[in-house]
Coordinates of C-alpha atoms and ligand atoms in Angstrom, one line a residue:
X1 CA -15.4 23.2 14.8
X2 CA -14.6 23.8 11.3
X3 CA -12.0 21.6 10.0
X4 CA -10.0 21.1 7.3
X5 CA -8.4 18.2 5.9
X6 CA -5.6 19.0 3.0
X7 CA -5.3 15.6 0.9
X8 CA -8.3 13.7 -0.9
X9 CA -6.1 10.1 -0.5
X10 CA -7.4 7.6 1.7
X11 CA -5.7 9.3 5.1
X12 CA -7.7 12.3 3.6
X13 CA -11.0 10.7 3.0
X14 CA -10.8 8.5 6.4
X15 CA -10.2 12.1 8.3
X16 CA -12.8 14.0 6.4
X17 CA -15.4 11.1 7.1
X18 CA -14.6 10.5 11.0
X19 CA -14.8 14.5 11.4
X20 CA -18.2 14.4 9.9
X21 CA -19.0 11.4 11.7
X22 CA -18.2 13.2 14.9
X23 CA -20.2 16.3 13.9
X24 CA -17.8 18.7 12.8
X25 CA -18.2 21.0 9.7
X26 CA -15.4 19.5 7.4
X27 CA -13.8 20.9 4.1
X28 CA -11.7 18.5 2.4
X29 CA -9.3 20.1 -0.2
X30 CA -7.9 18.5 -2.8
X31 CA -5.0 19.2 -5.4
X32 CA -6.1 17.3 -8.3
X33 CA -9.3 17.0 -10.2
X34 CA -10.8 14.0 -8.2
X35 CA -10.2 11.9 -4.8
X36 CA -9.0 9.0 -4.4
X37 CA -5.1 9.7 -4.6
X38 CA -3.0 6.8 -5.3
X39 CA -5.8 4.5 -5.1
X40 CA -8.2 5.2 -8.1
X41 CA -9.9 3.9 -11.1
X42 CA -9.0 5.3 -14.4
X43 CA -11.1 5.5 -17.7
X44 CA -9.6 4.0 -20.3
X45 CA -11.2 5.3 -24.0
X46 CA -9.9 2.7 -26.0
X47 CA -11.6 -0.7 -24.5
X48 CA -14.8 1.8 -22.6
X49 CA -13.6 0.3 -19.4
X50 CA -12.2 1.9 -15.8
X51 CA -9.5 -0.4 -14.5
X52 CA -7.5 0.1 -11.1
X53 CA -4.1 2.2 -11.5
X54 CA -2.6 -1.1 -10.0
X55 CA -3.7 -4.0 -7.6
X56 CA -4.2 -3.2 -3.8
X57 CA -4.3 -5.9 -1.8
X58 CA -5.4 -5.7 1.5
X59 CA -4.3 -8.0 4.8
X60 CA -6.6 -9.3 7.4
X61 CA -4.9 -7.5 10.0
X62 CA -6.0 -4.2 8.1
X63 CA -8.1 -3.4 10.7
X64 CA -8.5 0.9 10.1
X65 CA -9.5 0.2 6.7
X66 CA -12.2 -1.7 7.4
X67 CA -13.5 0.2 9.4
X68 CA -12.9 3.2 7.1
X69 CA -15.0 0.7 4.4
X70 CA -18.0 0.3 7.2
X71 CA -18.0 4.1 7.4
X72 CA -18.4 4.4 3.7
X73 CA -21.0 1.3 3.1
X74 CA -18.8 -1.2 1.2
X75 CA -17.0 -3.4 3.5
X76 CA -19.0 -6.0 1.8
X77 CA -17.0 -5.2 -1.3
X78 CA -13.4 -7.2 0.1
X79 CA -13.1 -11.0 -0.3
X80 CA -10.9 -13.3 1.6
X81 CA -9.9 -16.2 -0.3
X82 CA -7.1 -17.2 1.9
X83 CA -4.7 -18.3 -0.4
X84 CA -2.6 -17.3 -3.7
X85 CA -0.5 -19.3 -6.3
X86 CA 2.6 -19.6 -6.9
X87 CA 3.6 -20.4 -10.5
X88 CA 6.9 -21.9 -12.2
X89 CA 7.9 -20.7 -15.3
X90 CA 6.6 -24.1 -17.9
X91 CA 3.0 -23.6 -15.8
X92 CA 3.5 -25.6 -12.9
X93 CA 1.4 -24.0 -9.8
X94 CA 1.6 -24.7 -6.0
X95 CA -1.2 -22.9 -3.7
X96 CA -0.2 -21.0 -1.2
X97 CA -2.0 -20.6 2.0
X98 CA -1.0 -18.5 4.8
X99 CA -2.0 -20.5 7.8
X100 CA -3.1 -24.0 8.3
X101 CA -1.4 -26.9 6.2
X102 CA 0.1 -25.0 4.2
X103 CA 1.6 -22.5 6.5
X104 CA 2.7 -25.3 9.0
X105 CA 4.7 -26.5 5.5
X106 CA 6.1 -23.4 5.1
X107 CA 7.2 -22.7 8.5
X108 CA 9.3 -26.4 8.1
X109 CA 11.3 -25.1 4.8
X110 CA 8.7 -26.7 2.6
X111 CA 8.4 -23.8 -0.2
X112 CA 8.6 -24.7 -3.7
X113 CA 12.2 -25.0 -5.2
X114 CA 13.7 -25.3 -1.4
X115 CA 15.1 -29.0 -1.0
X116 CA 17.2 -31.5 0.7
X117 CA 19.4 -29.7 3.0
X118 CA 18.0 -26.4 2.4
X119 CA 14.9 -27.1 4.1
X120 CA 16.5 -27.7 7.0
X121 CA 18.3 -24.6 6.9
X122 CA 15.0 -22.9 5.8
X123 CA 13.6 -23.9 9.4
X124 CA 16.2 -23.0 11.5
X125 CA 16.9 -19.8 9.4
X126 CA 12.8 -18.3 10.0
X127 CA 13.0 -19.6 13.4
X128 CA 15.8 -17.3 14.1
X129 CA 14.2 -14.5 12.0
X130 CA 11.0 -14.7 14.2
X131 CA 13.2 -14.4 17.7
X132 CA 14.8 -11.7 15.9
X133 CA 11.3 -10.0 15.5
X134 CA 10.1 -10.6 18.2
X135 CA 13.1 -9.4 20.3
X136 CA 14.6 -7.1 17.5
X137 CA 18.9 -6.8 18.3
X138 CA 20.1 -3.2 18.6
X139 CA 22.0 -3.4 15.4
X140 CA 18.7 -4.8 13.2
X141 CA 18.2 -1.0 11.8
X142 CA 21.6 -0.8 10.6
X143 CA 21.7 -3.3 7.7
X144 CA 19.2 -4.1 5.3
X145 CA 16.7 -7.2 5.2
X146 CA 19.7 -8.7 2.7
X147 CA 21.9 -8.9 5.3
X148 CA 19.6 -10.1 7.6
X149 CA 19.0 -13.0 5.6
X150 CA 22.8 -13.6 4.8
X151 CA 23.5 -13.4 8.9
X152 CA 20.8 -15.4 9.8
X153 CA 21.8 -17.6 7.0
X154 CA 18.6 -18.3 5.1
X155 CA 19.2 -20.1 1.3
X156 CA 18.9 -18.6 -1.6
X157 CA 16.7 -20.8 -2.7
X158 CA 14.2 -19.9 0.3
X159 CA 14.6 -16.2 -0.8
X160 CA 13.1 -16.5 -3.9
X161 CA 10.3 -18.7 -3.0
X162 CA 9.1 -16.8 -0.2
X163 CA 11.4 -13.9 2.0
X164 CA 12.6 -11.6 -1.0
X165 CA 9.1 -11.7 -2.3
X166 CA 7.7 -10.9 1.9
X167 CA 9.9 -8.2 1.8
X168 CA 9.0 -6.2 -1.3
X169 CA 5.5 -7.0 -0.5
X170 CA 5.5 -5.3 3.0
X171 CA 8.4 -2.9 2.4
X172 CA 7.1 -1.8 -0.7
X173 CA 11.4 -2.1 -1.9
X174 CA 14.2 -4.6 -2.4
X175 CA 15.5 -6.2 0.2
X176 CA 19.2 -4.9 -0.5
X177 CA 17.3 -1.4 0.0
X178 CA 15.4 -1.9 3.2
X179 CA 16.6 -1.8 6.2
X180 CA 15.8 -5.3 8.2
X181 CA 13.9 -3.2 10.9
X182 CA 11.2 -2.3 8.8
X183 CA 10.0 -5.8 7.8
X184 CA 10.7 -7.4 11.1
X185 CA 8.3 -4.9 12.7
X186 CA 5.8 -5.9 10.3
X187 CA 6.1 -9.1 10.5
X188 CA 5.8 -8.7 14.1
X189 CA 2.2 -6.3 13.8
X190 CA 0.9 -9.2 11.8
X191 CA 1.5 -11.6 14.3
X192 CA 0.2 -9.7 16.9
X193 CA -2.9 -8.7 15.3
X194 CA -3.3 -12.8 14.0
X195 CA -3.1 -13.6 17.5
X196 CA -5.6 -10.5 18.9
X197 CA -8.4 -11.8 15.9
X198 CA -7.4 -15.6 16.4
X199 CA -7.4 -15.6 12.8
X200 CA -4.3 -16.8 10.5
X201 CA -3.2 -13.7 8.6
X202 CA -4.6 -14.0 5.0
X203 CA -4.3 -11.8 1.9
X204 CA -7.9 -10.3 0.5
X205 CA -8.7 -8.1 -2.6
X206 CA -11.3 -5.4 -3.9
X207 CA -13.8 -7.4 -5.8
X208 CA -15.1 -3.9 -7.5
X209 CA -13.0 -0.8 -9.0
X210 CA -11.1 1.4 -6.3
X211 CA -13.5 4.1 -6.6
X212 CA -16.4 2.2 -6.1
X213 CA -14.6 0.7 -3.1
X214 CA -13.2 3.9 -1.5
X215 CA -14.6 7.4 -3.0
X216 CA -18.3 7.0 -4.4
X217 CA -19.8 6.1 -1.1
X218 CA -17.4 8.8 0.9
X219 CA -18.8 11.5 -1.5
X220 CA -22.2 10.2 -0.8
X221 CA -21.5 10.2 2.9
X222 CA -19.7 13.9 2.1
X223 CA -23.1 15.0 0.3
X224 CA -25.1 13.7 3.4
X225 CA -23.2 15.1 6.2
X226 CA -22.3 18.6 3.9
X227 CA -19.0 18.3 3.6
X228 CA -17.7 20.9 1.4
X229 CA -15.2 19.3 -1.1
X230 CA -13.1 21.6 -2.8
X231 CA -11.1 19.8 -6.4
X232 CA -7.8 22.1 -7.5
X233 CA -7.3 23.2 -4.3
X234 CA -4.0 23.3 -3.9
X235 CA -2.8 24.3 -0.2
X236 CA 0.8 25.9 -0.1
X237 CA 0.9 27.0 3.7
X238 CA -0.7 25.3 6.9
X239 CA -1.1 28.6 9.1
X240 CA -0.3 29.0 12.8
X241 CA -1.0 32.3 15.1
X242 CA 0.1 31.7 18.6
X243 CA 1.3 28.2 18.4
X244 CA -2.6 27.5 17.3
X245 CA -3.5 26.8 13.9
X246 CA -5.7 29.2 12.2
X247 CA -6.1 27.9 8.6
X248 CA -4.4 27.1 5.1
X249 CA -3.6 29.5 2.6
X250 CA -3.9 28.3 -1.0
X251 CA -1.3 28.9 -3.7
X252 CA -3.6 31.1 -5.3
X253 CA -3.8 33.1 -2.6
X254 CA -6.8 32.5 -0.9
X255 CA -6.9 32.3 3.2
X256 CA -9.3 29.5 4.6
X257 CA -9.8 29.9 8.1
X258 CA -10.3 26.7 10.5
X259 CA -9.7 25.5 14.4
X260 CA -8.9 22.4 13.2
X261 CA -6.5 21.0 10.3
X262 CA -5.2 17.6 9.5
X263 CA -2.8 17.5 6.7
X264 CA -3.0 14.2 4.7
X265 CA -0.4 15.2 2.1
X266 CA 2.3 12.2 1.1
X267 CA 5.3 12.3 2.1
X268 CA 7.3 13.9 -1.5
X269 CA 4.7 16.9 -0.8
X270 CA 5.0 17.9 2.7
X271 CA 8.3 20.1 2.4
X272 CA 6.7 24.0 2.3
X273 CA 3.3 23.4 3.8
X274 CA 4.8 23.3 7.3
X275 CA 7.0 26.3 7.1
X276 CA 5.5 28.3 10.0
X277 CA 5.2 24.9 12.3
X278 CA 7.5 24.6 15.2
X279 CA 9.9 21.7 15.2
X280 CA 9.2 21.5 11.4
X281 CA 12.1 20.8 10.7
X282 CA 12.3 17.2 11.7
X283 CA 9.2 16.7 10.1
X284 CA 11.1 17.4 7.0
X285 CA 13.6 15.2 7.7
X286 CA 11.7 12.6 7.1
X287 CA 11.4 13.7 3.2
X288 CA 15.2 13.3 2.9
X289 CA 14.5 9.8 4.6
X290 CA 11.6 8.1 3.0
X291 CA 12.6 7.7 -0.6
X292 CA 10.2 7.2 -3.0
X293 CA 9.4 3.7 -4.6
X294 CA 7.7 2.8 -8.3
X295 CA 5.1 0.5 -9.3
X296 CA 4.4 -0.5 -13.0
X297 CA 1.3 -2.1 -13.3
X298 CA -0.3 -3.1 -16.8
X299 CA -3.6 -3.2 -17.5
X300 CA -3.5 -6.3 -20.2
X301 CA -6.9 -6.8 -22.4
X302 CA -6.7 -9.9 -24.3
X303 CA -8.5 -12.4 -26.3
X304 CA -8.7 -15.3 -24.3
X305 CA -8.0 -17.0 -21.0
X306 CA -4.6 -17.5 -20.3
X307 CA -6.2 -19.9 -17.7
X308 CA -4.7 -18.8 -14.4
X309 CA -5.4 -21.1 -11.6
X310 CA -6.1 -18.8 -8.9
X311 CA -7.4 -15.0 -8.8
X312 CA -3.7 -14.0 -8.2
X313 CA -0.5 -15.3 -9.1
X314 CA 2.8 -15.0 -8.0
X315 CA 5.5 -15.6 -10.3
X316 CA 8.2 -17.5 -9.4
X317 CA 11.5 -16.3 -10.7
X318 CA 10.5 -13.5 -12.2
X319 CA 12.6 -10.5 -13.3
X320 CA 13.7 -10.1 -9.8
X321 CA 11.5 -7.9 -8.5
X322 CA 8.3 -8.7 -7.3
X323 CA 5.5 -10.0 -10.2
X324 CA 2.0 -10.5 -9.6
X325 CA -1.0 -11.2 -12.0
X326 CA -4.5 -10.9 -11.1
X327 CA -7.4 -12.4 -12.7
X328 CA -9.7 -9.8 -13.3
X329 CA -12.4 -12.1 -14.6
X330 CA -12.8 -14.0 -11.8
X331 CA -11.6 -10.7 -9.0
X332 CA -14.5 -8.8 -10.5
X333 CA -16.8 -11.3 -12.0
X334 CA -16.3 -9.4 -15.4
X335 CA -18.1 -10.9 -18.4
X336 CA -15.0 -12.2 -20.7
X337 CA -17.1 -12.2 -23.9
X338 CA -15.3 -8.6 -25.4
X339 CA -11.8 -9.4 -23.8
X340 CA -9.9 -10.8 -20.7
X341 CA -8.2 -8.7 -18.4
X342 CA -4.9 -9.3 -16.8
X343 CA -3.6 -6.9 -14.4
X344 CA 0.3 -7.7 -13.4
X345 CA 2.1 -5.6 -10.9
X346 CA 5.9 -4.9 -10.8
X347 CA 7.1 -3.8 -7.7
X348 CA 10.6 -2.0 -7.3
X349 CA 10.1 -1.5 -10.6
X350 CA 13.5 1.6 -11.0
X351 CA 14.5 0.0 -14.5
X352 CA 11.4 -1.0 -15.8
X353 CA 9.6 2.5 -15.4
X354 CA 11.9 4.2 -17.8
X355 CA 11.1 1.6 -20.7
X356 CA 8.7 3.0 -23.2
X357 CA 5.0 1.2 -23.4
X358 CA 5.6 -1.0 -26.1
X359 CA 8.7 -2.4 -24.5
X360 CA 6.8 -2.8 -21.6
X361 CA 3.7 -4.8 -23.0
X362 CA 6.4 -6.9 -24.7
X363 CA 8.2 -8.0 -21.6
X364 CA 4.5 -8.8 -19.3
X365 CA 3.1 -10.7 -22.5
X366 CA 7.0 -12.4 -22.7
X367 CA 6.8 -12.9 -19.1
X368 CA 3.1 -14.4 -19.2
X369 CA 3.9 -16.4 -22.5
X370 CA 6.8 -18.3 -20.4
X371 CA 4.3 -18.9 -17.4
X372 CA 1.2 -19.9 -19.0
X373 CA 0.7 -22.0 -22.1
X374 CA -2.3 -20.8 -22.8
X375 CA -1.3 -17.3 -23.5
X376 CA 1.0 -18.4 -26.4
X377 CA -1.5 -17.5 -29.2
X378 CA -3.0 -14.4 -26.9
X379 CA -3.4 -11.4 -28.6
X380 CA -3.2 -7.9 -27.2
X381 CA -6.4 -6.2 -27.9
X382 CA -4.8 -3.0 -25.6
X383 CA -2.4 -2.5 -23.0
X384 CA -3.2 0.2 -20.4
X385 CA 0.4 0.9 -18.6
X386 CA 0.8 3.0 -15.7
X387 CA 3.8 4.4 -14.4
X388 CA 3.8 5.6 -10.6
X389 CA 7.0 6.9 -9.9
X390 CA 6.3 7.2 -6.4
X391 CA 4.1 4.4 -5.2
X392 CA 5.7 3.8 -1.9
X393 CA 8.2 4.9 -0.3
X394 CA 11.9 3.3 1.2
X395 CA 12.9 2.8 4.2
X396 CA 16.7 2.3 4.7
X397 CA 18.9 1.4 6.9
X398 CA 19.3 4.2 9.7
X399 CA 15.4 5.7 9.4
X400 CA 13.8 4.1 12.6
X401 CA 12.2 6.9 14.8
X402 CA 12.1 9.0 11.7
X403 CA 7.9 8.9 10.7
X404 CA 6.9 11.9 12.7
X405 CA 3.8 11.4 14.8
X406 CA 0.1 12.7 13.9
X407 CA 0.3 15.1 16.6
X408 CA 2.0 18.6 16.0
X409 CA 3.5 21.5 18.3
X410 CA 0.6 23.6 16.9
X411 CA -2.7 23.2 18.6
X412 CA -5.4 22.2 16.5
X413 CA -3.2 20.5 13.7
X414 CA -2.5 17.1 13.3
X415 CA -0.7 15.2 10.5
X416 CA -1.8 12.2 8.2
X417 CA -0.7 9.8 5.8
X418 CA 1.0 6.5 5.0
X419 CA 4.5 8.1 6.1
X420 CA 3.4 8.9 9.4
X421 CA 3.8 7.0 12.4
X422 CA 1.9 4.0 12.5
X423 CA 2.5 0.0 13.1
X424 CA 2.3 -0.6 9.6
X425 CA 4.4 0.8 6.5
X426 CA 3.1 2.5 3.6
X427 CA 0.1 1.2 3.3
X428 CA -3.9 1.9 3.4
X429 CA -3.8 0.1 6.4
X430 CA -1.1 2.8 7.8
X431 CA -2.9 5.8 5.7
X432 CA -6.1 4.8 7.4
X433 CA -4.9 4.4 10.5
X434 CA -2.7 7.5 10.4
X435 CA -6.2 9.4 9.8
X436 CA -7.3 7.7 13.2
X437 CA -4.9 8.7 15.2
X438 CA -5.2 12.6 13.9
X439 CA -8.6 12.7 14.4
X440 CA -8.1 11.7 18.0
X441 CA -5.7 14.1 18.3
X442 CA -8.1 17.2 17.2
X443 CA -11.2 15.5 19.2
X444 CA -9.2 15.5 22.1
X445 CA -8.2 19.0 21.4
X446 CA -11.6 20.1 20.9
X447 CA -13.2 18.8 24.0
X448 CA -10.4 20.1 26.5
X449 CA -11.2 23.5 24.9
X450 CA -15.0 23.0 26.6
Ligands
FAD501 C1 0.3 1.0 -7.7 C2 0.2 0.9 -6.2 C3 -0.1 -0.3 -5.6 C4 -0.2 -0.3 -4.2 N1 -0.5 -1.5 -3.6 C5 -0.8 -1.5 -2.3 C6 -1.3 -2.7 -1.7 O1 -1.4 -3.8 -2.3 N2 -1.7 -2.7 -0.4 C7 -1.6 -1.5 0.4 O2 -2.0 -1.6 1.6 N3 -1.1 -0.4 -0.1 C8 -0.7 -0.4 -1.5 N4 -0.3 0.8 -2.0 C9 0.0 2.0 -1.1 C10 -1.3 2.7 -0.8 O3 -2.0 3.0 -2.0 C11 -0.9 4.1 -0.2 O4 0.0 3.8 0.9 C12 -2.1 4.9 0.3 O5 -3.1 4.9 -0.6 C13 -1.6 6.3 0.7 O6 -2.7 7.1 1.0 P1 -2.4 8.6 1.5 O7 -3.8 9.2 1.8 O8 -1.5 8.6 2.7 O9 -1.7 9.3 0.3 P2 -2.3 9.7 -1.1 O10 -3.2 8.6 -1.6 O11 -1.1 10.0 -2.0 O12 -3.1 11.0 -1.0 C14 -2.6 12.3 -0.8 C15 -3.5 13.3 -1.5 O13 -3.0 14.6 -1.2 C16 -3.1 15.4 -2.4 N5 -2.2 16.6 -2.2 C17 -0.9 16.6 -2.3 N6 -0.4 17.8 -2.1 C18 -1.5 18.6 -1.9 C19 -1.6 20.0 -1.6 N7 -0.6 20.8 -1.5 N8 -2.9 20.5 -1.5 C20 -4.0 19.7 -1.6 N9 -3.9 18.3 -1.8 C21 -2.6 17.8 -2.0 C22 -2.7 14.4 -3.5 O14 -3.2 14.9 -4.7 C23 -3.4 13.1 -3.0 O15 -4.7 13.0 -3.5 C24 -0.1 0.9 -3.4 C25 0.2 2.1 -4.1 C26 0.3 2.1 -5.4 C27 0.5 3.4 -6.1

């Protein structure tokens, strides 16, 4: 078959590979200069260095994407530390661990700044999430993850230690945004995958550039196999004859005929490309549904260590929203003789992404300053901000059921991408598994056609 897969981002690559892999003549087209989408490394002039457009962590339970990395060569490339640090503004620290000791603290109300009565309440209050999980009520997709906590009646103070900060990490939004359903199913995935590996879940990182990690060994594998990859190609039509797909048209014009297409585009650039698809239309809906999320992540070169105790940080009390920083020098065993590098993540960040870069680098070194005595005297050597409007995507109350599956109407077209349906949210854990499920789709396509 010849196939074609419309999206260079992770669902893209993983499809492009695993139709290769499987024997298929594959053409991957992509919209912008280079792959990778929103995972990518980006030269920066000014320091002669090629930092991450923001941190991606990975969890243990990320199964698709390792497999994805074994395709590509560099599975070796992820590291597992099993733990993560959580700091108090003054400089304090307390590791966090996510299984063992540490998680059998947790799971009694033992988080930092939870005490006295409050721990109790803690217990009894994640006990009752759990259940909840587990055996999710009928009304859990009609209020957000905020009122989940307040009905379940978790503290406050166990909110900012741990659950607000579990919710914008796997929801990818606030919790007064996010409807409960979302991180309950998650919550429930990781369990089920900690017990299918008999391994705690734990949180693991990249210990080399994104595209080292995730496009220089697919383009190798591309370059081996003859995959044609086509930059600037920007598709504006998926095209269906029959109720079979025949191929894409580009917006300049030009008709590329295939038997086989998977379309890999996110979710903010689906609306058009379907047009000719039956039951498009609810495919679409999920535009209106799946709201997109920012992420300000900076990029911090400095002149010394600010002497972080772990290779990533989570701040407690931040701004409210989610802060990370992540020790570069010790993440990718950089040499810190010209500078350090601090990467911080903001997640939810709607006010912060309309501040200008100056204002921005003020409030991460202000922020840093207030966590870590030794970056009082830092100086900035360069900042390196990067603004992704849409990062992620929302899921609010109301949206269950509304990720449309990888399998189309059309015969021989089948849909990827972190906003499909999957058992994760948006992820590279859901983009790559996304890409799994379509290529099943077209392989089983193709062999009922022999
Ligand atoms: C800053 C940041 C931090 C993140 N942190 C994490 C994390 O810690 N852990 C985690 O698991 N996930 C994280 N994510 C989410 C993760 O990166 C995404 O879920 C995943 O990469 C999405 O992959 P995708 O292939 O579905 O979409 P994309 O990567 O967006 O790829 C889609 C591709 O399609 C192309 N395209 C669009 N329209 C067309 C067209 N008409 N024709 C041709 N090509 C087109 C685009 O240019 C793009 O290259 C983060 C995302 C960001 C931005």
């Amino acid at each position: 078959m010849h196939c074609v897969v419309v999206g260079g981002g992770l669902a893209g690559l993983a499809s492009a590979v695993w139709l290769a892999e499987a024997g298929h003549r594959v053409t991957l087209l992509e919209r912008r200069g280079s792959l990778g989408g929103r995972t990518i490394a980006m030269p920066v002039a000014a320091v002669d260095d090629v930092p991450d457009n923001g941190q991606h962590v990975f969890a243990s339970g990320y199964q698709h994407l390792m497999r994805y990395l074994d395709s590509v060569g560099t599975r070796e490339h992820v590291a597992f530390p099993g733990h993560m640090t959580v700091r108090m503004p003054g400089g304090g620290t307390r590791r966090s661990a996510f299984g063992g000791v540490a998680g059998l603290r947790a799971a009694t109300g033992d988080l930092p700044g939870v005490t006295g009565l409050d721990r109790w309440r803690t217990a009894r209050a994640q006990v009752t999430l759990i259940r909840q999980a587990l055996r999710p009520p009928p009304w859990l997709d009609d209020i957000t993850a905020d009122e989940w906590f307040r009905r379940i009646g978790m503290p406050q103070s166990a909110r900012d230690a741990l659950w607000d900060g579990i919710v914008i990490g796997l929801t990818g939004d606030k919790p007064d945004i996010s409807s409960a359903k979302v991180p309950a199913d998650l919550l429930v995935t990781g369990i089920r995958r900690a017990r299918e590996t008999r391994t705690p879940i734990s949180i693991g990182y990249p210990t080399v550039d994104l595209d080292t990690l995730f496009v220089d060994g697919a383009e190798k594998l591309f370059a081996d196999a003859g995959v044609v990859v086509r930059h600037r190609a920007v598709v504006a039509s998926v095209d269906v004859l029959d109720d079979t797909v025949s191929g894409v048209t580009l917006t300049d014009g030009e008709h590329i005929p295939a038997d086989a297409v998977i379309c890999a585009v996110p979710v903010w650039n689906v609306r058009g490309l379907l047009d000719q698809v039956p039951g498009h239309e609810q495919i679409y809906a999920a535009v209106e549904n799946l709201t997109p999320v920012p992420i300000v992540s900076v990029n911090l070169y400095l002149d010394r260590s600010i002497g972080m105790a772990d290779w990533g940080e989570i701040l407690y009390g931040g701004e409210g929203v989610l802060e990370q920083v992540w020790d570069r020098q010790r993440m990718h065993d950089r040499d810190p003789s010209r500078h350090h590098l601090y990467s911080t993540t903001v997640s939810a960040a709607y006010e912060l992404i309309a501040k200008s870069n100056v204002e921005i680098t003020d409030i991460q070194m202000r922020m840093l300053r207030s966590y870590y005595p030794d970056a009082a005297g830092a100086t900035v050597i360069h900042s390196h901000v990067v603004r992704m409007p849409k990062s992620t995507f929302a899921q609010r109350p109301g949206s269950a059921g509304i990720r449309p599956d990888q399998r189309t109407e059309v015969k021989g077209l089948a849909l990827a991408g972190d906003w499909t349906r999957t058992d994760w949210t948006t992820t590279m854990e859901g983009a790559c598994q996304s890409a799994a499920r379509a290529v099943e789709v077209i392989l089983e396509g193709s062999s009922e056609d022999r």
